[in-house]
Coordinates of N, CA and C in Angstrom, one line a residue:
M292 N 11.5 36.8 -43.4 CA 12.3 36.0 -43.2 C 12.0 34.8 -42.6
K293 N 13.0 34.2 -43.5 CA 13.3 32.3 -43.7 C 13.0 31.7 -42.5
K294 N 12.1 30.9 -42.0 CA 12.1 30.3 -40.8 C 13.3 29.1 -40.7
L295 N 14.4 28.9 -39.5 CA 15.1 28.2 -39.4 C 14.7 27.1 -38.8
K296 N 15.2 26.0 -38.8 CA 15.0 24.6 -39.1 C 14.7 24.4 -37.0
Q297 N 13.5 23.6 -36.4 CA 13.5 23.6 -35.1 C 14.1 22.8 -34.5
Y298 N 14.3 21.6 -34.9 CA 15.1 20.2 -34.5 C 15.9 20.3 -34.4
T299 N 16.7 19.1 -33.1 CA 17.8 18.8 -34.0 C 18.2 17.4 -34.4
N300 N 19.9 17.5 -34.2 CA 19.8 15.5 -35.0 C 19.1 14.5 -34.4
A301 N 19.4 14.9 -33.1 CA 18.9 14.0 -31.8 C 17.5 13.8 -32.0
I302 N 16.7 15.0 -31.8 CA 15.2 14.5 -32.4 C 14.8 14.2 -34.1
M303 N 15.7 14.1 -34.4 CA 15.6 13.6 -35.8 C 15.4 12.5 -36.0
M304 N 16.9 12.0 -35.3 CA 17.0 10.5 -35.1 C 16.6 9.8 -34.5
A305 N 16.0 10.5 -33.3 CA 14.4 9.8 -32.5 C 13.5 9.4 -33.5
A306 N 13.0 10.2 -33.9 CA 11.2 10.1 -34.8 C 11.9 9.4 -36.6
Y307 N 13.0 9.1 -36.5 CA 13.2 8.0 -37.8 C 13.3 6.4 -37.2
K308 N 14.2 6.8 -35.8 CA 13.8 5.1 -35.4 C 12.1 5.1 -35.1
A309 N 11.4 5.6 -34.6 CA 10.2 5.2 -34.2 C 9.3 5.1 -35.4
V310 N 9.5 5.8 -36.7 CA 9.1 5.4 -37.7 C 9.4 4.0 -38.0
R311 N 10.7 4.0 -38.3 CA 11.2 2.4 -38.3 C 11.3 1.3 -37.3
E312 N 11.4 1.7 -36.6 CA 11.4 0.0 -35.8 C 9.8 0.1 -34.8
N313 N 9.1 1.6 -34.7 CA 7.9 1.1 -33.5 C 6.6 1.2 -34.5
H314 N 7.7 1.1 -36.4 CA 6.2 1.6 -36.9 C 5.5 2.2 -36.6
M315 N 5.8 3.5 -36.3 CA 4.8 5.0 -36.0 C 4.3 5.0 -37.7
K316 N 3.3 5.6 -38.1 CA 3.5 6.7 -39.7 C 4.2 7.8 -39.2
V317 N 4.6 8.3 -40.3 CA 5.5 8.9 -40.8 C 4.8 10.3 -40.3
D318 N 3.5 10.5 -40.4 CA 2.9 11.7 -40.6 C 2.6 12.0 -38.9
R319 N 2.4 11.0 -38.5 CA 2.3 10.8 -36.6 C 3.7 11.1 -36.3
A320 N 4.3 10.9 -36.8 CA 6.4 10.9 -35.8 C 6.3 12.2 -36.4
A321 N 5.8 12.9 -37.6 CA 6.3 14.3 -37.7 C 5.8 15.6 -37.2
V322 N 4.2 14.9 -36.4 CA 4.0 16.0 -36.0 C 4.2 15.7 -33.9
T323 N 4.1 14.4 -33.7 CA 4.7 14.2 -32.2 C 6.1 14.9 -32.2
F324 N 7.2 14.9 -32.6 CA 8.1 15.2 -32.8 C 8.8 16.8 -33.4
G325 N 7.8 17.1 -33.9 CA 8.0 18.6 -34.7 C 8.6 18.9 -35.3
I326 N 8.8 17.9 -36.4 CA 9.4 18.3 -37.6 C 9.0 17.6 -39.2
P327 N 9.3 18.8 -39.9 CA 8.7 18.8 -41.0 C 8.2 17.0 -42.2
K328 N 6.9 17.2 -42.3 CA 6.8 15.6 -42.9 C 7.6 15.3 -43.4
Q329 N 7.6 15.8 -45.3 CA 8.6 16.0 -45.9 C 9.8 15.3 -45.9
T330 N 10.3 16.3 -45.3 CA 11.8 15.9 -44.9 C 11.4 14.0 -44.2
L331 N 11.0 13.8 -42.9 CA 11.2 12.4 -42.7 C 11.3 12.2 -43.6
R332 N 9.7 11.5 -44.5 CA 9.5 10.7 -45.2 C 10.7 10.4 -46.4
D333 N 11.6 11.6 -46.6 CA 12.5 11.5 -47.6 C 13.9 10.4 -46.5
M334 N 13.6 11.0 -45.2 CA 15.0 10.1 -44.4 C 13.7 8.5 -44.5
V335 N 13.1 8.0 -44.2 CA 12.5 7.2 -44.3 C 12.3 6.4 -45.4
L336 N 12.6 6.9 -46.9 CA 12.6 6.4 -47.8 C 13.5 6.2 -48.6
N337 N 15.2 7.1 -48.0 CA 16.3 6.5 -48.2 C 17.1 7.8 -49.4
K338 N 16.0 8.5 -49.1 CA 16.4 9.8 -50.4 C 17.1 10.9 -49.2
V339 N 17.6 10.9 -48.5 CA 18.7 11.6 -47.5 C 19.1 11.1 -46.3
N340 N 20.7 11.1 -46.7 CA 21.4 10.5 -46.0 C 21.3 10.4 -44.0
V341 N 20.7 9.2 -43.7 CA 20.7 9.1 -42.2 C 21.8 10.2 -41.8
N342 N 22.8 10.0 -41.5 CA 23.6 10.7 -41.2 C 24.9 12.1 -41.2
A343 N 23.9 12.8 -42.4 CA 23.8 14.1 -43.1 C 24.3 15.1 -41.9
K344 N 25.1 15.7 -42.2 CA 25.0 16.8 -41.1 C 24.7 18.5 -42.2
S345 N 24.2 19.1 -41.5 CA 23.8 20.9 -41.9 C 25.3 21.5 -42.0
G346 N 25.8 22.2 -42.8 CA 26.3 23.0 -42.7 C 28.0 22.8 -43.5
K347 N 29.1 23.5 -43.6 CA 30.1 23.1 -44.5 C 31.1 22.5 -44.3
D348 N 31.3 21.5 -44.8 CA 32.8 20.3 -44.6 C 34.1 20.9 -44.3
S349 N 34.5 20.8 -43.0 CA 36.2 21.3 -42.4 C 36.5 20.8 -43.2
L350 N 37.5 22.2 -43.4 CA 38.5 21.7 -44.6 C 39.6 20.7 -43.9
F351 N 40.5 20.9 -42.4 CA 41.4 20.2 -41.6 C 40.2 19.5 -41.1
A352 N 41.4 18.5 -40.5 CA 41.1 17.3 -39.7 C 41.2 17.7 -38.1
H353 N 40.4 17.2 -37.1 CA 40.8 17.7 -36.0 C 42.0 18.0 -35.6
D354 N 42.9 16.9 -35.6 CA 44.3 17.7 -34.9 C 45.1 18.6 -35.8
E355 N 44.7 18.5 -37.5 CA 45.4 19.9 -38.0 C 45.1 20.8 -37.2
E356 N 43.8 21.0 -37.2 CA 42.7 22.6 -37.1 C 43.7 22.8 -35.4
L357 N 43.8 21.4 -34.5 CA 44.1 21.6 -33.2 C 45.9 22.4 -33.5
S358 N 46.5 21.7 -34.0 CA 47.9 22.6 -34.1 C 48.4 23.7 -35.0
G359 N 46.8 24.3 -35.8 CA 47.6 25.3 -36.4 C 47.3 26.6 -35.8
K360 N 46.0 26.4 -34.9 CA 45.4 26.9 -33.6 C 46.8 27.2 -32.4
A361 N 47.6 26.3 -32.9 CA 48.9 26.4 -31.3 C 49.3 27.3 -31.9
Y362 N 49.8 27.1 -33.3 CA 51.3 27.5 -34.3 C 50.8 29.2 -34.3
L363 N 49.3 29.1 -34.6 CA 49.3 30.9 -34.4 C 49.1 31.3 -33.0
K364 N 48.3 30.8 -32.1 CA 48.7 31.2 -30.8 C 50.3 31.8 -30.8
S365 N 50.4 30.9 -30.7 CA 52.3 31.2 -30.9 C 52.6 32.3 -31.0
M366 N 52.3 32.3 -32.9 CA 52.8 33.7 -33.5 C 52.9 34.9 -33.0
T367 N 50.9 35.0 -32.9 CA 50.7 36.0 -32.9 C 51.3 37.6 -31.9
P368 N 51.9 36.4 -30.4 CA 53.2 38.0 -30.4 C 54.1 37.9 -31.0
L369 N 54.4 37.4 -31.7 CA 56.0 38.3 -33.1 C 55.2 38.4 -33.8
K370 N 54.2 38.9 -34.3 CA 53.7 39.3 -35.8 C 53.2 40.6 -34.6
I371 N 52.8 41.2 -33.2 CA 52.7 42.5 -33.4 C 54.0 43.5 -32.7
Q372 N 54.9 42.2 -32.0 CA 56.1 42.8 -32.0 C 56.7 43.5 -33.1
A373 N 56.8 42.8 -33.9 CA 57.6 43.2 -35.2 C 56.3 44.4 -36.1
R374 N 55.3 44.5 -36.2 CA 54.8 45.9 -36.6 C 54.8 47.2 -35.9
F375 N 55.3 46.5 -34.1 CA 55.4 47.7 -32.8 C 56.8 48.2 -33.6
R376 N 57.6 47.5 -34.1 CA 58.9 47.9 -34.5 C 58.8 49.0 -35.5
K377 N 58.2 48.1 -36.4 CA 58.2 48.6 -37.8 C 58.0 50.3 -37.8
A378 N 56.6 50.4 -36.7 CA 56.0 51.6 -36.7 C 56.9 52.4 -35.9
G379 N 58.1 52.0 -35.2 CA 58.9 53.3 -34.2 C 58.2 53.3 -32.9
I380 N 56.9 52.7 -32.3 CA 55.8 53.0 -31.3 C 56.4 52.5 -30.0
L381 N 56.9 51.6 -29.9 CA 57.5 51.3 -28.1 C 58.9 50.5 -28.5
P382 N 59.3 51.4 -27.6 CA 60.9 50.2 -27.5 C 59.9 48.5 -26.7
F383 N 61.0 47.8 -27.2 CA 60.5 46.3 -26.9 C 61.3 45.7 -26.2
D384 N 62.5 46.8 -24.9 CA 62.9 45.8 -24.5 C 62.2 45.1 -23.3
A385 N 61.4 45.6 -22.0 CA 60.8 44.8 -21.2 C 59.3 45.5 -21.7
T386 N 59.2 46.6 -22.1 CA 57.9 46.9 -22.5 C 56.6 45.9 -23.2
L387 N 57.2 44.5 -24.1 CA 56.0 44.1 -24.5 C 56.2 42.8 -23.5
Q388 N 57.2 43.1 -22.6 CA 57.0 41.7 -21.7 C 56.4 41.7 -20.8
G389 N 55.8 43.7 -20.8 CA 54.7 43.2 -19.2 C 53.0 43.5 -19.8
L390 N 53.0 43.5 -21.5 CA 52.0 43.4 -21.9 C 51.2 42.7 -22.9
S391 N 52.3 41.1 -23.0 CA 52.4 39.3 -23.0 C 51.6 39.3 -21.9
P392 N 51.2 38.4 -21.8 CA 51.0 37.0 -20.8 C 52.1 36.2 -21.5
L393 N 51.6 35.8 -22.7 CA 52.8 35.0 -23.5 C 54.2 35.0 -23.1
Y394 N 55.0 35.8 -22.7 CA 56.2 35.6 -22.4 C 56.7 35.8 -21.4
N395 N 55.0 36.1 -20.0 CA 55.6 35.9 -18.6 C 55.8 34.2 -18.4
R396 N 55.0 33.7 -19.2 CA 55.2 32.4 -19.1 C 56.7 31.5 -19.2
G397 N 57.2 32.4 -20.0 CA 58.6 31.6 -20.3 C 58.6 30.8 -21.5
R398 N 58.1 31.0 -21.8 CA 58.2 30.4 -23.3 C 58.9 30.6 -24.8
R399 N 59.6 31.8 -25.0 CA 60.4 32.0 -25.1 C 61.0 33.3 -25.2
P400 N 62.4 33.8 -25.4 CA 62.2 35.1 -25.1 C 62.0 35.7 -26.2
L401 N 62.8 37.1 -25.6 CA 62.2 38.1 -26.2 C 63.6 38.8 -27.9
P402 N 62.6 38.5 -28.7 CA 63.5 38.8 -29.9 C 64.6 40.2 -29.8
N403 N 65.9 40.2 -30.3 CA 66.7 41.5 -29.9 C 65.8 42.2 -31.7

């Protein structure tokens, strides 16, 4: 099994500052902070961006993501209601009002 990284970005930055500002040797800083020597050496030699983040980049800005979540949250009860109506499972006059807490908050009336 592949060994995952055992350090955080804050620990990496502390090791980087120890090498840059306190003139600690890279090997000593790597052992002290528990970071791979080559990773720290690459950062010190500017082969890797210091502010680089691991993982995938987000497709949306933070505010766009929040508005999308709010939209999906508001539309979910309507989609559930439409599926039940299409299948003919439940009468939706008062049954869904008891099932869904979103309708009980007075956000929107039940569609007919």
